[in-house]
Coordinates of C-alpha atoms in Angstrom, one line a residue:
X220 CA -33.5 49.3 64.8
X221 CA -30.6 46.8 63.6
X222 CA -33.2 44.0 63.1
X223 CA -35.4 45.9 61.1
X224 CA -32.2 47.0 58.8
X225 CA -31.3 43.2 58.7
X226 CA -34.8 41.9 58.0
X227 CA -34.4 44.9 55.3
X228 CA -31.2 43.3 53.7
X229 CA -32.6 39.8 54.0
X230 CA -35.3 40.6 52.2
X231 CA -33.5 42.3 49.6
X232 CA -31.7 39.2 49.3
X233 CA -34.2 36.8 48.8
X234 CA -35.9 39.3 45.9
X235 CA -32.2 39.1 43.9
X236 CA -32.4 35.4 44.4
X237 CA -36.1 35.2 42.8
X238 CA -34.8 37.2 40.0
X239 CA -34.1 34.9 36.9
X240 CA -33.0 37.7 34.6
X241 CA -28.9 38.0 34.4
X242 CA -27.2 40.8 36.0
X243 CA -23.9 40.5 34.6
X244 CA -22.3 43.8 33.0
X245 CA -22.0 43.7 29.1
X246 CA -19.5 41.4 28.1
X247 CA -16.3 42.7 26.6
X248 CA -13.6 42.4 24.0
X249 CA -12.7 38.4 22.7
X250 CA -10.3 36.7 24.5
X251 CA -7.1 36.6 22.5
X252 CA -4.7 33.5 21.7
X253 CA -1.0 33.7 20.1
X254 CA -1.5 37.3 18.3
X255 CA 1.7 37.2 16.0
X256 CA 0.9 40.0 13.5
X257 CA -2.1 42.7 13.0
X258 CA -3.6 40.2 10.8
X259 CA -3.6 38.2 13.1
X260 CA -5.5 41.0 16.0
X261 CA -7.8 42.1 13.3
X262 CA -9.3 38.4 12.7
X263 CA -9.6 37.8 16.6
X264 CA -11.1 41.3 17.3
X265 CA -13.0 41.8 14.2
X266 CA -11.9 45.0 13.6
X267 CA -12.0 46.8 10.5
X268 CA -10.1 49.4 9.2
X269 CA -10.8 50.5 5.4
X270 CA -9.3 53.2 4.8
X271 CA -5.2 52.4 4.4
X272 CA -3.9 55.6 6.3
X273 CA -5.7 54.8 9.3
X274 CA -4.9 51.3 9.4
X275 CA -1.6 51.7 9.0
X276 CA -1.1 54.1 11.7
X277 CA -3.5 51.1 14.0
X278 CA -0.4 49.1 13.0
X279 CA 2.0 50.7 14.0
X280 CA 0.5 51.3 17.6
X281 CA 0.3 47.5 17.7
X282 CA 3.5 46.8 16.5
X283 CA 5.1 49.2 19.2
X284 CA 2.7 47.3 21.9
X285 CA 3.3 44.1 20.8
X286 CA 7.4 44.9 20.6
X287 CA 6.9 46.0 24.8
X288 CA 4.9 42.8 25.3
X289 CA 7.6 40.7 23.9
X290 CA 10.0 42.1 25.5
X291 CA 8.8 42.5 29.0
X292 CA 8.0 39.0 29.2
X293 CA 11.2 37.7 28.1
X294 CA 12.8 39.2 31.2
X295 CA 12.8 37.0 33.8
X296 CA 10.1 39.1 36.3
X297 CA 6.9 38.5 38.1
X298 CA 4.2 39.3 36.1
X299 CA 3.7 38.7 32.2
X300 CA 1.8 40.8 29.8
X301 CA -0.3 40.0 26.2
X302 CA -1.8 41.5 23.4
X303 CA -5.4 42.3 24.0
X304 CA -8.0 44.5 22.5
X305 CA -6.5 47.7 23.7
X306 CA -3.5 47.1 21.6
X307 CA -4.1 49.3 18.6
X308 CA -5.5 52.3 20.8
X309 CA -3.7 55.2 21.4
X310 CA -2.6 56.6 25.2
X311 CA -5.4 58.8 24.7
X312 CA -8.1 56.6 23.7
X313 CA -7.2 54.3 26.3
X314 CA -6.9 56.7 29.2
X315 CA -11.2 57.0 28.8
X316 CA -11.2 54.1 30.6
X317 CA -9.1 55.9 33.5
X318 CA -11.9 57.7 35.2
X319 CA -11.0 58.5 39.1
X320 CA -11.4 62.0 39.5
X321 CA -11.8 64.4 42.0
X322 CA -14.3 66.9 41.1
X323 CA -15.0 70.4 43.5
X324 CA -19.0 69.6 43.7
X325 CA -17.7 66.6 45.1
X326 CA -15.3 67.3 47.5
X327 CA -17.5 69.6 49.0
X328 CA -19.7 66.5 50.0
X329 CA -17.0 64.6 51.4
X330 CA -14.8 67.7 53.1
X331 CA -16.0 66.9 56.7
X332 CA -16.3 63.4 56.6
X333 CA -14.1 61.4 59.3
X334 CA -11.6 59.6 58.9
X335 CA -12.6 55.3 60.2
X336 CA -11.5 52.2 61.3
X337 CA -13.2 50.5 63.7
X338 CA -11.3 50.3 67.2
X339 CA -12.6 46.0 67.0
X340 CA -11.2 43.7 65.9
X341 CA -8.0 45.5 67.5
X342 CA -4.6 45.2 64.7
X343 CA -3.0 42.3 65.9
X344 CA -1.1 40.0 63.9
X345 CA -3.8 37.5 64.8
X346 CA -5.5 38.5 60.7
X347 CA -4.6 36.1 58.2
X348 CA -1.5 36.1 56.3
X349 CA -3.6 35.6 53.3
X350 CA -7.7 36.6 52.6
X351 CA -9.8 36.5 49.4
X352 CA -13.1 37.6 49.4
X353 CA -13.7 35.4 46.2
X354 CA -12.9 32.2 48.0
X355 CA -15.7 33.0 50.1
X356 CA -17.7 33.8 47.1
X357 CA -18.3 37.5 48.1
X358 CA -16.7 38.7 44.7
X359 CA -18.9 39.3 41.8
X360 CA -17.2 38.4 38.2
X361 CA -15.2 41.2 36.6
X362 CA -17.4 43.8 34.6
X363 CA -16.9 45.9 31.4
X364 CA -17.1 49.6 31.9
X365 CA -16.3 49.8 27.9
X366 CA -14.0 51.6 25.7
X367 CA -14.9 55.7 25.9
X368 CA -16.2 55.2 29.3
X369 CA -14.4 56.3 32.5
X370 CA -17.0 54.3 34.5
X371 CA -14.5 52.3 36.6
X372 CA -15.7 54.6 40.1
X373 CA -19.1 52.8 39.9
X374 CA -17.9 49.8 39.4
X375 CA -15.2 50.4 42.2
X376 CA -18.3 51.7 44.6
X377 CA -20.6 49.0 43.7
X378 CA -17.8 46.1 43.9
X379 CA -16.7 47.4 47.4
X380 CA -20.3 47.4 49.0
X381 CA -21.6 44.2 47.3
X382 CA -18.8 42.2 49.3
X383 CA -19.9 44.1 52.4
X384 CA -23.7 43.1 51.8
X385 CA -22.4 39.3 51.0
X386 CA -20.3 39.5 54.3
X387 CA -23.4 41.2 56.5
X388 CA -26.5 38.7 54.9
X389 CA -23.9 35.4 53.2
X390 CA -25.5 36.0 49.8
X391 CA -24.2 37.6 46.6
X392 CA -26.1 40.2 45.4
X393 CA -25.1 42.0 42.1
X394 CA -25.8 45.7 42.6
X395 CA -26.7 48.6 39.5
X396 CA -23.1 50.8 38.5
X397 CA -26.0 52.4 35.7
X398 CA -27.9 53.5 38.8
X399 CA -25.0 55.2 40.0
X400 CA -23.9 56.1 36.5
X401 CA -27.6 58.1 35.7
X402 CA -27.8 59.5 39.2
X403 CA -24.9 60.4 40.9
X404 CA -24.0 63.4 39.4
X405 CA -25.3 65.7 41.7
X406 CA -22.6 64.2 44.3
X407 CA -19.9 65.1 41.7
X408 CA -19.4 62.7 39.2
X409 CA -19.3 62.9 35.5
X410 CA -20.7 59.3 34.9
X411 CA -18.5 58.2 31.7
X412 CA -16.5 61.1 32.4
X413 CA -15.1 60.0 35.4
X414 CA -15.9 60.3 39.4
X415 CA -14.7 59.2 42.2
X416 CA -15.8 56.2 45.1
X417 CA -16.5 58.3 47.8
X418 CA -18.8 60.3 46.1
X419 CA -20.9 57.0 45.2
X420 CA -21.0 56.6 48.8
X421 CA -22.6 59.6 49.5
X422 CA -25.3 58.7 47.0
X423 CA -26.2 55.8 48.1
X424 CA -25.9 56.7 52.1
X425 CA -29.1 59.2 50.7
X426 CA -30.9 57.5 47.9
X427 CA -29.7 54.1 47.7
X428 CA -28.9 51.8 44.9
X429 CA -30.9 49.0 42.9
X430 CA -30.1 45.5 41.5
X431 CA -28.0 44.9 38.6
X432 CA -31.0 42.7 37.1
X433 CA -33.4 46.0 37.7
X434 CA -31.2 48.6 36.3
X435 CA -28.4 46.5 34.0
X436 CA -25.5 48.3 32.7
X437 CA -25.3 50.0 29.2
X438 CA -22.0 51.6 28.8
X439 CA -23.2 54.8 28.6
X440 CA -24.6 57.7 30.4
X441 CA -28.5 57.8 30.1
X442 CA -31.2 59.2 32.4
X443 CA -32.1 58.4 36.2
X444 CA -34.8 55.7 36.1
X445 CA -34.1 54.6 39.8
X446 CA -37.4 55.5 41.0
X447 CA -38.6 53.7 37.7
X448 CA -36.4 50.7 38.2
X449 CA -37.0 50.2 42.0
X450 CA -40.7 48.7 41.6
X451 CA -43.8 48.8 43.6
X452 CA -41.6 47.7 46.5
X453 CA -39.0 50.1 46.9
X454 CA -38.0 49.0 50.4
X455 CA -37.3 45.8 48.9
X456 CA -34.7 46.1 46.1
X457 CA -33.1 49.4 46.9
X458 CA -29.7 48.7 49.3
X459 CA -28.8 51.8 51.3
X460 CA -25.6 52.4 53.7
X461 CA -25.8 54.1 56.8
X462 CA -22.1 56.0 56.5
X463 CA -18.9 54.9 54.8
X464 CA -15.0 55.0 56.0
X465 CA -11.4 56.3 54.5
X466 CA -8.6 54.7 55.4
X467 CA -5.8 57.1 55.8
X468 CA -3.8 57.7 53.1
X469 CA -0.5 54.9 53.0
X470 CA -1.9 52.5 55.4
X471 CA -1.7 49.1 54.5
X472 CA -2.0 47.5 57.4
X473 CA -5.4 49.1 58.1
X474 CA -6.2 48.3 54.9
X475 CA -5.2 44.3 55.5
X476 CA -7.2 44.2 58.6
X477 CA -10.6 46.1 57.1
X478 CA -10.4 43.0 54.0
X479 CA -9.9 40.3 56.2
X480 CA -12.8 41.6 59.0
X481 CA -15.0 43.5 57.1
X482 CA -15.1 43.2 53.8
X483 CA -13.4 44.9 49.9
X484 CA -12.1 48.1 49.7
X485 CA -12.7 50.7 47.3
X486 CA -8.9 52.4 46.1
X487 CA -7.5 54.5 43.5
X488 CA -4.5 53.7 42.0
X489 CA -2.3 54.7 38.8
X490 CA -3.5 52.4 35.5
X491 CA -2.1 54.5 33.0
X492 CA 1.2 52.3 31.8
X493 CA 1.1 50.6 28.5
X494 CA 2.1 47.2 30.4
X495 CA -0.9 48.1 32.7
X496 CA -3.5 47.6 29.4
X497 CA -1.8 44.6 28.1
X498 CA -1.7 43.0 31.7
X499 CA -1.7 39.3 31.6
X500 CA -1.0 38.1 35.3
X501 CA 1.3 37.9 38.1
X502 CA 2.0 40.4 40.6
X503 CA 3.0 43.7 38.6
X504 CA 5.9 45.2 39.6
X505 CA 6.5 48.0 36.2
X506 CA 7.4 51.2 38.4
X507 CA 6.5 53.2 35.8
X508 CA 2.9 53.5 38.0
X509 CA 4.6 55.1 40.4
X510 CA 5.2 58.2 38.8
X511 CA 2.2 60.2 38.6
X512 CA -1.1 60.4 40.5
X513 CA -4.1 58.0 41.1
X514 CA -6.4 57.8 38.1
X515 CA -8.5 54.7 38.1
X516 CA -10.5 53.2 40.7
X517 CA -10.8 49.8 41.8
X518 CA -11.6 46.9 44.5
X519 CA -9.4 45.3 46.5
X520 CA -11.0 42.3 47.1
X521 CA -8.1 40.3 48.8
X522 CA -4.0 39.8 50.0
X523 CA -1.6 37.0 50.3
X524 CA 2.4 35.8 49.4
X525 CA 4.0 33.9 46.7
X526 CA 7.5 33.2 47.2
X527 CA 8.2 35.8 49.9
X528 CA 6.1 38.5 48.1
X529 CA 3.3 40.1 49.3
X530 CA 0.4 41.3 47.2
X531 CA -2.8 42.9 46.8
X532 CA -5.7 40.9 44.7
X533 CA -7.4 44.0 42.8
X534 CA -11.0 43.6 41.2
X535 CA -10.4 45.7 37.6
X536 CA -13.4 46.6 35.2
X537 CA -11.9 46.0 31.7
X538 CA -13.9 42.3 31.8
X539 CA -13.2 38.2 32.7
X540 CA -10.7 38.9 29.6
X541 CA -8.5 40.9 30.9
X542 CA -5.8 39.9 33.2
X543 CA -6.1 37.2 35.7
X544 CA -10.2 36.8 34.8
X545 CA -10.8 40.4 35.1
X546 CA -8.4 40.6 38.6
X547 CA -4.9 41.9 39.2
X548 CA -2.3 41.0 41.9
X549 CA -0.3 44.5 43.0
X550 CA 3.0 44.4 45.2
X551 CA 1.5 44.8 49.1
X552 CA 3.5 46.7 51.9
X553 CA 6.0 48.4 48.8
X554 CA 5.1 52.0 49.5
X555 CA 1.5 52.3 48.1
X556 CA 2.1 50.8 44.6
X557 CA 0.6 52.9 41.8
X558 CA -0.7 54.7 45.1
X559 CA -2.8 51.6 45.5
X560 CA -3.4 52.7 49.8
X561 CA -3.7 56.5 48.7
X562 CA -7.3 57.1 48.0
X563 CA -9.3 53.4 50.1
X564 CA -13.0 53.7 51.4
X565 CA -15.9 51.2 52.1
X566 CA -19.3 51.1 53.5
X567 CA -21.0 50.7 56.3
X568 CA -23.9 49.3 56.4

């Protein structure tokens, strides 16, 4: 029975490789360079605004932004922010993008699923001091789940269980968040509306999930065409899981061993601070995510130390142009950061 489900996976594998078409996600926003004014954002971004009301009020939000970006990184810290598309969005137009969410169709999926974590490898401190699953080129490039579009649970489920797949077969295979987007809602999610991880899992534990180059992502909500997408040869370019496992809630250590044995994780944590948005890089350290719940997912695709710190290495969704090319490094063993080891699954496969 295993040989069958690897000879399964390796085919899968060697149909993604004979695929020429691209599977990358949409790309995003520009990537911005010394932003001094709004003149200055509007050129780079291309926005318009014609009517002089509503651009002054854009203004202002990017003057207020571009005041806390400023002044955050003239602070001597450990992380540095900049001006980026987001900057002339309100809290509210920007918290779209924030869509973990618990839903009560949903939980009554998950509500008697176990608790996991294999009893081998055994915690030792044997792991590595440092892991990352891009090094070992398990890591697909950051996506764009796009402004309006609280999207970030697929992208969180598909991150977590491509690595898995790259760890199980040693190939990279870009999996459909649009085929989880179109179909999951049954499970409980809300495609752009929000969703969370878990539920993703149980989709794709019963119906599976396609390639990114058979069912590319649009930004936006449309109609199930998995059986459409999935071809002649089903069997062959749909990737299903046999289970999936939670870590419990404020481990870290579980959490350190799972990355470095088995593969991402897919986490919740707390995005909605303005420095979160205008992220640039370094390990974020603004407590202000640490004061209300979980409201974004994302993958944590690694861990390691700089200078006696230890952080996370978090896969976002808001494109290569954000942050650290798309990625994030979050304060490790500090108390769940933004509740980063609150809400962590991943597949099995």
């Amino acid at each position: 029975m295993r040989m069958a489900k690897l000879e399964m996976l390796q085919l899968l594998v060697l149909l993604a490789l004979l695929n020429a078409a691209s599977s990358q996600t949409l790309q995003s926003f520009p990537k911005l360079c010394n932003v001094r004014n709004f003149d200055d954002f509007l050129e780079q971004t291309g926005k318009v605004y014609t009517d002089e009301r509503e651009r002054e009020f854009r203004e202002s939000i990017f003057a207020a932004k571009k005041s806390l970006v400023d002044l955050s990184n003239s602070r001597v810290g450990s992380y540095r922010l900049s001006i980026n598309i987001l900057a002339d969005l309100t809290r509210k137009e920007v918290a779209t993008l924030l869509g973990s969410k618990i839903s009560t169709q949903g939980e009554e999926y998950t509500a008697s699923h176990i608790n996991f974590v294999p009893a081998t490898p055994p915690l030792s401190d044997k792991l590595p001091e440092s892991f990352d699953w891009r090094e070992k080129g398990g890591v697909t490039p950051a996506g764009f789940q796009g402004i309006n579009c609280g999207s970030c649970w697929s992208f969180s489920t598909i991150g977590a269980l491509e690595g898995h797949l790259f760890r199980r077969t040693g190939v990279l295979v870009p999996l459909s968040q649009q085929n989880l987007m179109d179909c999951a809602d049954d499970y409980g999610n809300m495609g752009c509306d929000g969703g969370f991880q878990e539920y993703g899992f149980e989709y794709i534990r019963d119906h599976g999930v396609t390639l990114a180059n058979k069912y590319p992502y649009v930004q936006s909500e449309m109609e199930c065409r998995q059986n459409e997408t999935a071809g002649r040869y089903p069997r062959e370019s749909i990737v299903k899981i046999r289970d999936y496992a939670r870590i419990d809630p404020g481990d870290e250590q579980k959490m350190k061993q799972v990355i470095a044995t088995l593969g991402p994780l897919a986490c919740s944590m707390n995005a909605g601070a303005v420095s979160f948005e205008q992220y640039e890089g370094g390990i974020y350290e603004d407590d202000e995510c640490n004061k209300d719940e979980v409201n974004h997912s994302v993958v944590v695709v690694g861990y390691g130390n700089e200078n006696g710190r230890d952080y996370w290495i978090i896969k976002n969704s808001y494109s290569q142009n954000w942050g650290e090319q798309g990625f994030m490094r979050l304060p490790r063993n500090a108390g769940s950061f933004c509740g980063i080891a609150s809400e962590c699954s991943y597949p099995i496969l």
